[in-house]
mmCIF file with all atom_site columns, C-alpha atoms in Angstrom:
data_model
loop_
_atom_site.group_PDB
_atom_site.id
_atom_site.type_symbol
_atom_site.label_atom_id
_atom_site.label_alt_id
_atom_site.label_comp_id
_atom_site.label_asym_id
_atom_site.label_entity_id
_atom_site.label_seq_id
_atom_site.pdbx_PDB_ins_code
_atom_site.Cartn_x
_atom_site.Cartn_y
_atom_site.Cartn_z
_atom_site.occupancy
_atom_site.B_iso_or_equiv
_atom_site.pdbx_formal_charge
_atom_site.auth_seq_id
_atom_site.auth_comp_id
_atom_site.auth_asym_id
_atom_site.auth_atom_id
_atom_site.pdbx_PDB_model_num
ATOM 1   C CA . UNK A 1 1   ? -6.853  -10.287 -31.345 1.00 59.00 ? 1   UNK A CA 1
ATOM 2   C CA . UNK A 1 2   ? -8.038  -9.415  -27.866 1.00 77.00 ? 2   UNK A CA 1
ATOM 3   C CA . UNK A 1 3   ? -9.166  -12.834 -26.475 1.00 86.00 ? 3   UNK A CA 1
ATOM 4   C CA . UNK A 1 4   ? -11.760 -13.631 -23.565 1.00 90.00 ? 4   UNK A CA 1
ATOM 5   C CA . UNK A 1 5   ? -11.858 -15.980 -20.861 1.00 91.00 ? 5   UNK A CA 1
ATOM 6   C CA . UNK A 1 6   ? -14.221 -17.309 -18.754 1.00 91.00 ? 6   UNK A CA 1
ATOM 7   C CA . UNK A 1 7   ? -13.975 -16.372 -14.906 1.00 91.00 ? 7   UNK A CA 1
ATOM 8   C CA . UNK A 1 8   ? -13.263 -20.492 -14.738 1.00 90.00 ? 8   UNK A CA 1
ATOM 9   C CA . UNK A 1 9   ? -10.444 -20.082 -17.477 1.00 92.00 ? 9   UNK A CA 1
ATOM 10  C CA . UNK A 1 10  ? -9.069  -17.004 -15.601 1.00 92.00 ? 10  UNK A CA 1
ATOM 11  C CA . UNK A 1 11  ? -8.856  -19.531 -12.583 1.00 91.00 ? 11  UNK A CA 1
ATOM 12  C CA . UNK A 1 12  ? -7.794  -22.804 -14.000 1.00 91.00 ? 12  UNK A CA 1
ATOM 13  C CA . UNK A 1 13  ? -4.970  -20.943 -16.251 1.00 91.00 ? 13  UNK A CA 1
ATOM 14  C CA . UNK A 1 14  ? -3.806  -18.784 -13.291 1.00 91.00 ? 14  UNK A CA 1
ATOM 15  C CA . UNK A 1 15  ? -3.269  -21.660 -11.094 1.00 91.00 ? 15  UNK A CA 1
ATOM 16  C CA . UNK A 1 16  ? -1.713  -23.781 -13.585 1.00 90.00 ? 16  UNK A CA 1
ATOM 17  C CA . UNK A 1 17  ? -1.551  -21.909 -16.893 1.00 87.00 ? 17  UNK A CA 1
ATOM 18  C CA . UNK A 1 18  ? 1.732   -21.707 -19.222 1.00 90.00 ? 18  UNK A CA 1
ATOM 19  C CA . UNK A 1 19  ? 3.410   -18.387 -19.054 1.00 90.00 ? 19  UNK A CA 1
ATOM 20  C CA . UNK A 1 20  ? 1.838   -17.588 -22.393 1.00 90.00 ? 20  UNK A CA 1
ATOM 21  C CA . UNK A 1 21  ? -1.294  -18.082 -21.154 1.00 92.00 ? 21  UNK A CA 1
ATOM 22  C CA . UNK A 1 22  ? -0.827  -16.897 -17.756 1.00 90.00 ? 22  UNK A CA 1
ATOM 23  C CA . UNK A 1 23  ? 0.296   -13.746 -19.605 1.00 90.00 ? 23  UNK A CA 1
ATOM 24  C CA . UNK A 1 24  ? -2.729  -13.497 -21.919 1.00 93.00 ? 24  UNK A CA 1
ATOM 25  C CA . UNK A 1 25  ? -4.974  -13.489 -18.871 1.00 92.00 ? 25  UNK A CA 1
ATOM 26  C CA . UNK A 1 26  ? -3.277  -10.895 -17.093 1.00 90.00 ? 26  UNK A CA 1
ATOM 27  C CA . UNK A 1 27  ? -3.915  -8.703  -20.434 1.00 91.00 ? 27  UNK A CA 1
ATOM 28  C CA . UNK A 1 28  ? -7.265  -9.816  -19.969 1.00 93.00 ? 28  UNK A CA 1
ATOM 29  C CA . UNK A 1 29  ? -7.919  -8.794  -16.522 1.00 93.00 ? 29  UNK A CA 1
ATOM 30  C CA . UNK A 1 30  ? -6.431  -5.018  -17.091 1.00 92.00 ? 30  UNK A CA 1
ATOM 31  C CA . UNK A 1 31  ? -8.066  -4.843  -20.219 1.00 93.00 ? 31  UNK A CA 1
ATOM 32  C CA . UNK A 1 32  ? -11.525 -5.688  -18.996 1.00 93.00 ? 32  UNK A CA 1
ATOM 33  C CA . UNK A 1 33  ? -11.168 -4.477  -15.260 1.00 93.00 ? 33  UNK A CA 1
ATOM 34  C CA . UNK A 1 34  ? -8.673  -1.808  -15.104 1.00 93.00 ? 34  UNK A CA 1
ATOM 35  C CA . UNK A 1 35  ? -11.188 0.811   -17.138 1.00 93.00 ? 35  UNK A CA 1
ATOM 36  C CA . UNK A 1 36  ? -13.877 -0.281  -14.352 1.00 92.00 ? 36  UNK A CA 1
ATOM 37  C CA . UNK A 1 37  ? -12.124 0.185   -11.190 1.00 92.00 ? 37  UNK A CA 1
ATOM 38  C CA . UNK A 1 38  ? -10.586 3.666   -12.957 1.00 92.00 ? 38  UNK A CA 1
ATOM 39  C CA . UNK A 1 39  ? -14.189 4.718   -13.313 1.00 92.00 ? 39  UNK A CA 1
ATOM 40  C CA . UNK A 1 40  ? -15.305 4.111   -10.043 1.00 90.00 ? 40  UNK A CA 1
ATOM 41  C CA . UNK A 1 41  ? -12.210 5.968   -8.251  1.00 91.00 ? 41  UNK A CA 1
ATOM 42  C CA . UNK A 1 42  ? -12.758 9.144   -10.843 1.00 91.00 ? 42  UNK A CA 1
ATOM 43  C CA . UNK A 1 43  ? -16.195 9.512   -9.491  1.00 91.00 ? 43  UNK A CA 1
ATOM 44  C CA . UNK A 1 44  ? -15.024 9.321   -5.803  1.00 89.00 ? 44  UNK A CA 1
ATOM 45  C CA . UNK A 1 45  ? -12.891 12.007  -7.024  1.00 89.00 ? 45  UNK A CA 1
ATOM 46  C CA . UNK A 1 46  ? -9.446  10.091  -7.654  1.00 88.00 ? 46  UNK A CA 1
ATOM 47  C CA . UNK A 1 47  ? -6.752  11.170  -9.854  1.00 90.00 ? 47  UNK A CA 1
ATOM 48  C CA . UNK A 1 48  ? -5.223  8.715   -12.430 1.00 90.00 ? 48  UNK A CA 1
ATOM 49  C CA . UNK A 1 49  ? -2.397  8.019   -10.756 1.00 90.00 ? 49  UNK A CA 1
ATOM 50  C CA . UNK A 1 50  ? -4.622  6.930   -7.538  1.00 90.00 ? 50  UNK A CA 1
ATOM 51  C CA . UNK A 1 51  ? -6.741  4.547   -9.925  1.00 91.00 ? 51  UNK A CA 1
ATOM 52  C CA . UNK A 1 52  ? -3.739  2.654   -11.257 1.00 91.00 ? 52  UNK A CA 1
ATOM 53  C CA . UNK A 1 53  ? -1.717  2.434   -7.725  1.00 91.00 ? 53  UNK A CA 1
ATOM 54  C CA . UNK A 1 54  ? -5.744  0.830   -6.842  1.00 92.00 ? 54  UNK A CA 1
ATOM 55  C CA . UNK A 1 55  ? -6.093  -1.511  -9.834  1.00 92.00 ? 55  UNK A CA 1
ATOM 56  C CA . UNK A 1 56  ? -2.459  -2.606  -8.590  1.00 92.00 ? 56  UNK A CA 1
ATOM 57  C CA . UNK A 1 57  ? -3.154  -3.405  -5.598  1.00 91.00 ? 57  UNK A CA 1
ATOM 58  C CA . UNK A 1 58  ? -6.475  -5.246  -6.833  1.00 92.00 ? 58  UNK A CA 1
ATOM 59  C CA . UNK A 1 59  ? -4.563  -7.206  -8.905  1.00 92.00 ? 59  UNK A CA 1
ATOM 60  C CA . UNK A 1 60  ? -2.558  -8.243  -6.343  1.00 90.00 ? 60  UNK A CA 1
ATOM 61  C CA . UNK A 1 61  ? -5.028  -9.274  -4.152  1.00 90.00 ? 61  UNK A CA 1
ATOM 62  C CA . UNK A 1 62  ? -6.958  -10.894 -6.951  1.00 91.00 ? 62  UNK A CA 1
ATOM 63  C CA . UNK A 1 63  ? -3.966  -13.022 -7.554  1.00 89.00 ? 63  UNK A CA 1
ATOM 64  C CA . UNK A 1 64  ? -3.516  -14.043 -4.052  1.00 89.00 ? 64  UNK A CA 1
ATOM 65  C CA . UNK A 1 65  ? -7.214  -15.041 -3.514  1.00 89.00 ? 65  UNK A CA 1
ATOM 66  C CA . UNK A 1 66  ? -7.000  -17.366 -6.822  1.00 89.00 ? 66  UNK A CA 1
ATOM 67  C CA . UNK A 1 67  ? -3.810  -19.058 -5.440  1.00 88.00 ? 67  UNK A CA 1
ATOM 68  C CA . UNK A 1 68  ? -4.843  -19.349 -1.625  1.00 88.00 ? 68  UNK A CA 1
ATOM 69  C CA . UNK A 1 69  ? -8.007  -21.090 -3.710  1.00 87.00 ? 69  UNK A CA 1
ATOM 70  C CA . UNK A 1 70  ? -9.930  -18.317 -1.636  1.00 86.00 ? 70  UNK A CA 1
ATOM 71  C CA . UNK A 1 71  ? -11.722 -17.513 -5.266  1.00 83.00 ? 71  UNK A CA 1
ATOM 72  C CA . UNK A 1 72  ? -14.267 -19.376 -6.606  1.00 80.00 ? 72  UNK A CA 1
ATOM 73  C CA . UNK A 1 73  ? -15.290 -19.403 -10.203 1.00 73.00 ? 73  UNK A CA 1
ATOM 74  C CA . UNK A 1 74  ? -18.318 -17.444 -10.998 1.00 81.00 ? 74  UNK A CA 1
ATOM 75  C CA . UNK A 1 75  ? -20.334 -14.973 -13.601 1.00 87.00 ? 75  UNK A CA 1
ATOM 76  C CA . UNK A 1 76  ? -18.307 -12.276 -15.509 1.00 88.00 ? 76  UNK A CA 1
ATOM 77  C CA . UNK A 1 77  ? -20.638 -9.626  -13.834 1.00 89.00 ? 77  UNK A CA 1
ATOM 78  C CA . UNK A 1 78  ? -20.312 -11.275 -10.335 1.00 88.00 ? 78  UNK A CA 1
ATOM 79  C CA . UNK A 1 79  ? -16.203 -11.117 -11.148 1.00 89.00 ? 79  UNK A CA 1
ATOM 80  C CA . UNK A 1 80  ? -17.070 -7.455  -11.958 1.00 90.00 ? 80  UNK A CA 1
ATOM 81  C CA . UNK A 1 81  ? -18.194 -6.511  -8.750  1.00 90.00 ? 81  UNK A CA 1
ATOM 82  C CA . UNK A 1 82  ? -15.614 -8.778  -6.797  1.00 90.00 ? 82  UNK A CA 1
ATOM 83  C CA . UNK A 1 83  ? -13.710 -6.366  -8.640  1.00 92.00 ? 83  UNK A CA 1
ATOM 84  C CA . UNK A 1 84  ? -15.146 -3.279  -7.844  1.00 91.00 ? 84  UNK A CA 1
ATOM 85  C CA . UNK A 1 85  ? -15.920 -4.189  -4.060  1.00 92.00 ? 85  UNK A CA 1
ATOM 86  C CA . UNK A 1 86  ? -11.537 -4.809  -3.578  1.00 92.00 ? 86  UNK A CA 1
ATOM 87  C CA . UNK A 1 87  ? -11.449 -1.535  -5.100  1.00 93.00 ? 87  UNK A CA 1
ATOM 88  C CA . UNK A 1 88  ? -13.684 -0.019  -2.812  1.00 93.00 ? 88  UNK A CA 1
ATOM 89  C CA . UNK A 1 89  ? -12.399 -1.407  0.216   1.00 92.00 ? 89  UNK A CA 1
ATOM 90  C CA . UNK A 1 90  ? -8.762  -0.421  -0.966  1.00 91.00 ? 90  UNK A CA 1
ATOM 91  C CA . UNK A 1 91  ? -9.792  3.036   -1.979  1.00 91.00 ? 91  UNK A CA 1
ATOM 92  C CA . UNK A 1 92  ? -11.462 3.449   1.677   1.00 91.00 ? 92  UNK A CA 1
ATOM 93  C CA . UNK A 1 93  ? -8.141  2.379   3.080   1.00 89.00 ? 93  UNK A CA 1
ATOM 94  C CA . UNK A 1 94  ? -6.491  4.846   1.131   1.00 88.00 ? 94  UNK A CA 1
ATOM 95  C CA . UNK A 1 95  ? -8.834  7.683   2.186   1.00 88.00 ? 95  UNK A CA 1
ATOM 96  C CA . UNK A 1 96  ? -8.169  6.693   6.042   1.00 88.00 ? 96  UNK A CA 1
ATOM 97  C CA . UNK A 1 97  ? -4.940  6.864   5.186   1.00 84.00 ? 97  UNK A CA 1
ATOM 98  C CA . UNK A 1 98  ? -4.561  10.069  3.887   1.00 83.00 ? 98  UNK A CA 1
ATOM 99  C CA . UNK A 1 99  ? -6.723  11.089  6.427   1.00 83.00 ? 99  UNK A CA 1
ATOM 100 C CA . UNK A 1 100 ? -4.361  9.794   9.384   1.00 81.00 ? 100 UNK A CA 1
ATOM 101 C CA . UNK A 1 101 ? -1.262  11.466  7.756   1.00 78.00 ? 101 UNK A CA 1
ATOM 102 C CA . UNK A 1 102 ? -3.574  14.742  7.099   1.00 79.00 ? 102 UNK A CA 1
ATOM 103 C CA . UNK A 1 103 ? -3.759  14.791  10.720  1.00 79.00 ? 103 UNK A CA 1
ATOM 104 C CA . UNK A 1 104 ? -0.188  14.239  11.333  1.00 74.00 ? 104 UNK A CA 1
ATOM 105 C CA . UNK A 1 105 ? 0.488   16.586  9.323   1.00 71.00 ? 105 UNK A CA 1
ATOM 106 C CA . UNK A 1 106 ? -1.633  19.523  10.976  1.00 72.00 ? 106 UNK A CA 1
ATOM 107 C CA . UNK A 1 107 ? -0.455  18.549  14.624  1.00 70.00 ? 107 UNK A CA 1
ATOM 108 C CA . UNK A 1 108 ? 3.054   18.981  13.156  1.00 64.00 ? 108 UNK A CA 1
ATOM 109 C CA . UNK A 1 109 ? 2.428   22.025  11.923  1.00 63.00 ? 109 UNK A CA 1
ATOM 110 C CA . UNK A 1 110 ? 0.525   22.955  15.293  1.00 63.00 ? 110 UNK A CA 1
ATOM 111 C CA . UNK A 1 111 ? 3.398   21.845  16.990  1.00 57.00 ? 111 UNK A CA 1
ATOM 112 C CA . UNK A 1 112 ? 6.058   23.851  15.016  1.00 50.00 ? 112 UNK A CA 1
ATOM 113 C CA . UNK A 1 113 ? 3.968   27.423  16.124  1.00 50.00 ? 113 UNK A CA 1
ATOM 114 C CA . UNK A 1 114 ? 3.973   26.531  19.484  1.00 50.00 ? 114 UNK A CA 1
ATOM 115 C CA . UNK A 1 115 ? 8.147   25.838  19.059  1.00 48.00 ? 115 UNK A CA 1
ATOM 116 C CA . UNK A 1 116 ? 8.397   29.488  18.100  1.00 54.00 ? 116 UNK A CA 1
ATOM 117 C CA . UNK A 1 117 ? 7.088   30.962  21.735  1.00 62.00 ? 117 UNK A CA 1
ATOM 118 C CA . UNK A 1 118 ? 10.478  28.870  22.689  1.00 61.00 ? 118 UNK A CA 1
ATOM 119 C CA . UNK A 1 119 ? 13.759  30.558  23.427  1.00 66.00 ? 119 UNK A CA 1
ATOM 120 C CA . UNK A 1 120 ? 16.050  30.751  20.223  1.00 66.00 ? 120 UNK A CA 1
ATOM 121 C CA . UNK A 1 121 ? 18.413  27.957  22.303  1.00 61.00 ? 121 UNK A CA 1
ATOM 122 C CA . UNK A 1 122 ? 15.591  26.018  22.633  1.00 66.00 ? 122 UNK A CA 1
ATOM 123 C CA . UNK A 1 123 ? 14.955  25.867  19.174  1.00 63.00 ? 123 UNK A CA 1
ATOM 124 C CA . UNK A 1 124 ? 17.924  25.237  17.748  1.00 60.00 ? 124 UNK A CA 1
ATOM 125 C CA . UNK A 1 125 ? 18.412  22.314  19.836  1.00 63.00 ? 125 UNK A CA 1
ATOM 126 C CA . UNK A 1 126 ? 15.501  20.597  19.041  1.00 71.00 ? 126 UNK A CA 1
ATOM 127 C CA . UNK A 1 127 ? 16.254  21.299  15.261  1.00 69.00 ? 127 UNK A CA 1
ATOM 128 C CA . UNK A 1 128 ? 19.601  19.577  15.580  1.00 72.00 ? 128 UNK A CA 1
ATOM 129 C CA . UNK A 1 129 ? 17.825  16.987  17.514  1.00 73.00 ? 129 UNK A CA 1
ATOM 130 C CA . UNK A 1 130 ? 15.959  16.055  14.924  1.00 77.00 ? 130 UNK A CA 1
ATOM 131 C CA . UNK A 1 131 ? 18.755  16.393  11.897  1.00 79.00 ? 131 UNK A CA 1
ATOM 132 C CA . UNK A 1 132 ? 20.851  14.298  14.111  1.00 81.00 ? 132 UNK A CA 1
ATOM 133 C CA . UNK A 1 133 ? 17.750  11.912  14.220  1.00 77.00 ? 133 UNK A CA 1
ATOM 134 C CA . UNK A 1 134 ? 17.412  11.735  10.658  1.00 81.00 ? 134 UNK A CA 1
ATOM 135 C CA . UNK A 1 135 ? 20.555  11.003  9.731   1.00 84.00 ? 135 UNK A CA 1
ATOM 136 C CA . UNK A 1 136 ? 20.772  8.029   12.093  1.00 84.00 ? 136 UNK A CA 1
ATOM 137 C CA . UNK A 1 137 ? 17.613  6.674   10.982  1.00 83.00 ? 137 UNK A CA 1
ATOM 138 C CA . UNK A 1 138 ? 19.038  7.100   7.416   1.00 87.00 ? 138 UNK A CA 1
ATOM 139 C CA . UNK A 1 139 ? 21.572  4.575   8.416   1.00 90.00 ? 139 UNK A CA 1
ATOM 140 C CA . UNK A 1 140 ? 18.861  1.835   8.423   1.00 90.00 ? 140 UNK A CA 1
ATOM 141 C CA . UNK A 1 141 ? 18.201  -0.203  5.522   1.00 92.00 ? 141 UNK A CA 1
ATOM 142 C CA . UNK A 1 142 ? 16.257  0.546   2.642   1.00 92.00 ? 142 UNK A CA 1
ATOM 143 C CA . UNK A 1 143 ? 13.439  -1.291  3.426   1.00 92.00 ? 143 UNK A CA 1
ATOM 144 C CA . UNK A 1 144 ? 13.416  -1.069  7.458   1.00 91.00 ? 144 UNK A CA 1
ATOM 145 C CA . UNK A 1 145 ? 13.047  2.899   6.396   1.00 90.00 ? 145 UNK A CA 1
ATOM 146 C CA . UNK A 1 146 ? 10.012  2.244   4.098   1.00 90.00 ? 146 UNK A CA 1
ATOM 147 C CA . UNK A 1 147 ? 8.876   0.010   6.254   1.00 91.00 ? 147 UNK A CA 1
ATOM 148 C CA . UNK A 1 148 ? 8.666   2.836   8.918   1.00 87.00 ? 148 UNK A CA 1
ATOM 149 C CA . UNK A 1 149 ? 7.472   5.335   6.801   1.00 87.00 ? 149 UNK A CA 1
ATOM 150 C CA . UNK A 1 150 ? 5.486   3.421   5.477   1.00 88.00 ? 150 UNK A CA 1
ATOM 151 C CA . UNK A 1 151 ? 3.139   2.748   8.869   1.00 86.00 ? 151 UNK A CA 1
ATOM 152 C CA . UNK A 1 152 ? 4.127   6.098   10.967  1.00 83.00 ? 152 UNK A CA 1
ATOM 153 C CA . UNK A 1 153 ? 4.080   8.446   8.505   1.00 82.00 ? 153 UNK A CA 1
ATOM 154 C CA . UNK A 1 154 ? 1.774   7.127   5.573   1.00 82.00 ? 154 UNK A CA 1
ATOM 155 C CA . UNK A 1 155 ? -0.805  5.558   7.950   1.00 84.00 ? 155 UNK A CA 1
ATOM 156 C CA . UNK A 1 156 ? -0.684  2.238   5.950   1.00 85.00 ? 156 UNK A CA 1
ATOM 157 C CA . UNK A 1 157 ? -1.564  -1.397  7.764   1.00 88.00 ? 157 UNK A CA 1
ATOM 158 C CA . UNK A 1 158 ? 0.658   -3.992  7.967   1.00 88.00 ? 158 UNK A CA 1
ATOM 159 C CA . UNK A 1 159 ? -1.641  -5.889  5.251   1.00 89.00 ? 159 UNK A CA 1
ATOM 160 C CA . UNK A 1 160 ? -0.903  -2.923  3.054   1.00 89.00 ? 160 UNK A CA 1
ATOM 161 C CA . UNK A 1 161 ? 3.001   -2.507  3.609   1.00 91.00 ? 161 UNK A CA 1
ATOM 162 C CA . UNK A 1 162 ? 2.985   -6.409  2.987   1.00 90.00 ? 162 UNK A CA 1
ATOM 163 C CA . UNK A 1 163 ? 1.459   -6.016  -0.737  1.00 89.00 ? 163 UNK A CA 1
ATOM 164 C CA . UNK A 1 164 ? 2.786   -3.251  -1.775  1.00 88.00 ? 164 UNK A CA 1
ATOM 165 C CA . UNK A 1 165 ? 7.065   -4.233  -0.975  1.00 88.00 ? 165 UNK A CA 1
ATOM 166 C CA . UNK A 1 166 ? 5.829   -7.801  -1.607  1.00 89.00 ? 166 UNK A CA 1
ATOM 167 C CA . UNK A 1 167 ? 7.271   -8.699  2.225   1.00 89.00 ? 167 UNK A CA 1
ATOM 168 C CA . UNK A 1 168 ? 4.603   -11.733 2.354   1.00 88.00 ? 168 UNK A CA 1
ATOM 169 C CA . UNK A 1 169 ? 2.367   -11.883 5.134   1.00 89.00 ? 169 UNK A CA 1
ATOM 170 C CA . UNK A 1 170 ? 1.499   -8.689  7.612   1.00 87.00 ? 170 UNK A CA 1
ATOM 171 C CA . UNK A 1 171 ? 2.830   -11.047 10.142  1.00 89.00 ? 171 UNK A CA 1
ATOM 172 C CA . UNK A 1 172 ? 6.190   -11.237 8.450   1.00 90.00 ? 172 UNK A CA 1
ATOM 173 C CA . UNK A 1 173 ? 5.773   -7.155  8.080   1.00 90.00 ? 173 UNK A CA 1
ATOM 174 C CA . UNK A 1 174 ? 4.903   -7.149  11.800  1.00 91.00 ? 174 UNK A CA 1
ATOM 175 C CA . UNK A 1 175 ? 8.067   -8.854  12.626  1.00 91.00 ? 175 UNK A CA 1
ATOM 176 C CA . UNK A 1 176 ? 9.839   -6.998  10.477  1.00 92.00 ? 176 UNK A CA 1
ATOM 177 C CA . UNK A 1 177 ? 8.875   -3.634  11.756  1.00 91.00 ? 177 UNK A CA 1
ATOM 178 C CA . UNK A 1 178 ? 9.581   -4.699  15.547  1.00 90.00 ? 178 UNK A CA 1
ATOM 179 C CA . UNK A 1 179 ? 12.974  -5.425  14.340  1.00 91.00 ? 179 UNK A CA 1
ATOM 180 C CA . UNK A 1 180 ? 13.634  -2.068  11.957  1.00 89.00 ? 180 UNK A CA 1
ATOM 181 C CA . UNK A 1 181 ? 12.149  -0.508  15.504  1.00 87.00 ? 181 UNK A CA 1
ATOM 182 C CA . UNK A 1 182 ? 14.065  -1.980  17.955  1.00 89.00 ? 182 UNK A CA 1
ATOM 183 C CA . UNK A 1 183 ? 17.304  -1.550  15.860  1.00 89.00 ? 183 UNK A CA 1
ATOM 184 C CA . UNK A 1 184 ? 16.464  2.185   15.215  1.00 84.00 ? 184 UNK A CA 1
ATOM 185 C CA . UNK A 1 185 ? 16.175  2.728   18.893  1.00 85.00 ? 185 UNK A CA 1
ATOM 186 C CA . UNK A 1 186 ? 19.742  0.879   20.029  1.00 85.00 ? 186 UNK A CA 1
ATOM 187 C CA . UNK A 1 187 ? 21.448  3.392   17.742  1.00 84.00 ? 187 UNK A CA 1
ATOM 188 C CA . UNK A 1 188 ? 18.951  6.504   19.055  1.00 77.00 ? 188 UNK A CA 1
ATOM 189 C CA . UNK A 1 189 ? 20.043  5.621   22.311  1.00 77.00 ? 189 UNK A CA 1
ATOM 190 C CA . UNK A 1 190 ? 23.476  3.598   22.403  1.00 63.00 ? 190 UNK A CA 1
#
């Protein structure tokens, strides 16, 4: 039997719930929400995948808000669109994202036709450069290279980066990253 709860319940067992219950509410919340915010990123044009890795991160941020006792009770349709406005504001981020790397991307590409007018030395040098680069910064932990990727190449915040390796706060990302950086760089240049 699919059961309902009140956006009070949703709170009160969340914060304090048995894991049985805790777990019946998280049903809840994908069952009700999920098909909601997947609507509203297929008509901005969104593929499935892109509407769960959303209601993910919604969840997430949901949880957070209810635990930081940032949430306060309310209607179910006013919990709707609390729902639908963290989707929105995630899916924007996404699209700035994807944006930012888009343009990466091109000026890479850019770049790499203007390489060609170099001499063949030339070339191959920078090539090995950058192999040689790569497999240093390969050497790096797992998650000092995500975290990397993660903000120069993917375009994501530290916010972002935070939810989605579960790293805490962007702070403690921000931290993190100087030190992935830093450590990167004494083995670029030793």
């Amino acid at each position: 039997m699919n059961q309902k709860f009140s956006p009070n319940e949703v709170i009160e067992i969340l914060n304090g719930g048995t894991e049985s219950e805790v777990d019946k509410v998280t049903a809840y919340l994908y069952r009700t929400y999920k098909p909601k915010v997947a609507s509203y990123i297929f008509l901005q044009h969104g593929t499935y995948e892109e509407a769960k890795d959303i209601f993910q991160e919604v969840i997430i941020t949901f949880l957070h808000q209810v635990w930081e006792k940032k949430f306060k009770a309310m209607s179910e349709k006013e919990m709707e669109g609390y729902f639908k406005g963290i989707a929105h504001h995630k899916w924007l981020k996404k699209k700035e994202a994807d944006g930012r790397r888009r343009r990466r991307e091109d000026t890479f590409l850019n770049e790499g036709h203007e390489e060609s007018n170099a001499p063949p030395l030339e070339r191959l040098l920078q090539k090995e450069d950058k192999q040689i680069a790569w497999q240093i910064f390969q050497k790096l932990d797992e998650i000092c290279q995500k975290i990397l990727i993660a903000f120069y190449v993917d375009g994501y915040s530290l916010e972002e980066i935070a939810l989605r390796y579960e790293l805490g706060s962007a702070e403690a990302v921000k931290l993190r990253k100087f030190r992935c950086v830093r450590k990167l760089r004494e083995m670029l240049l030793p």
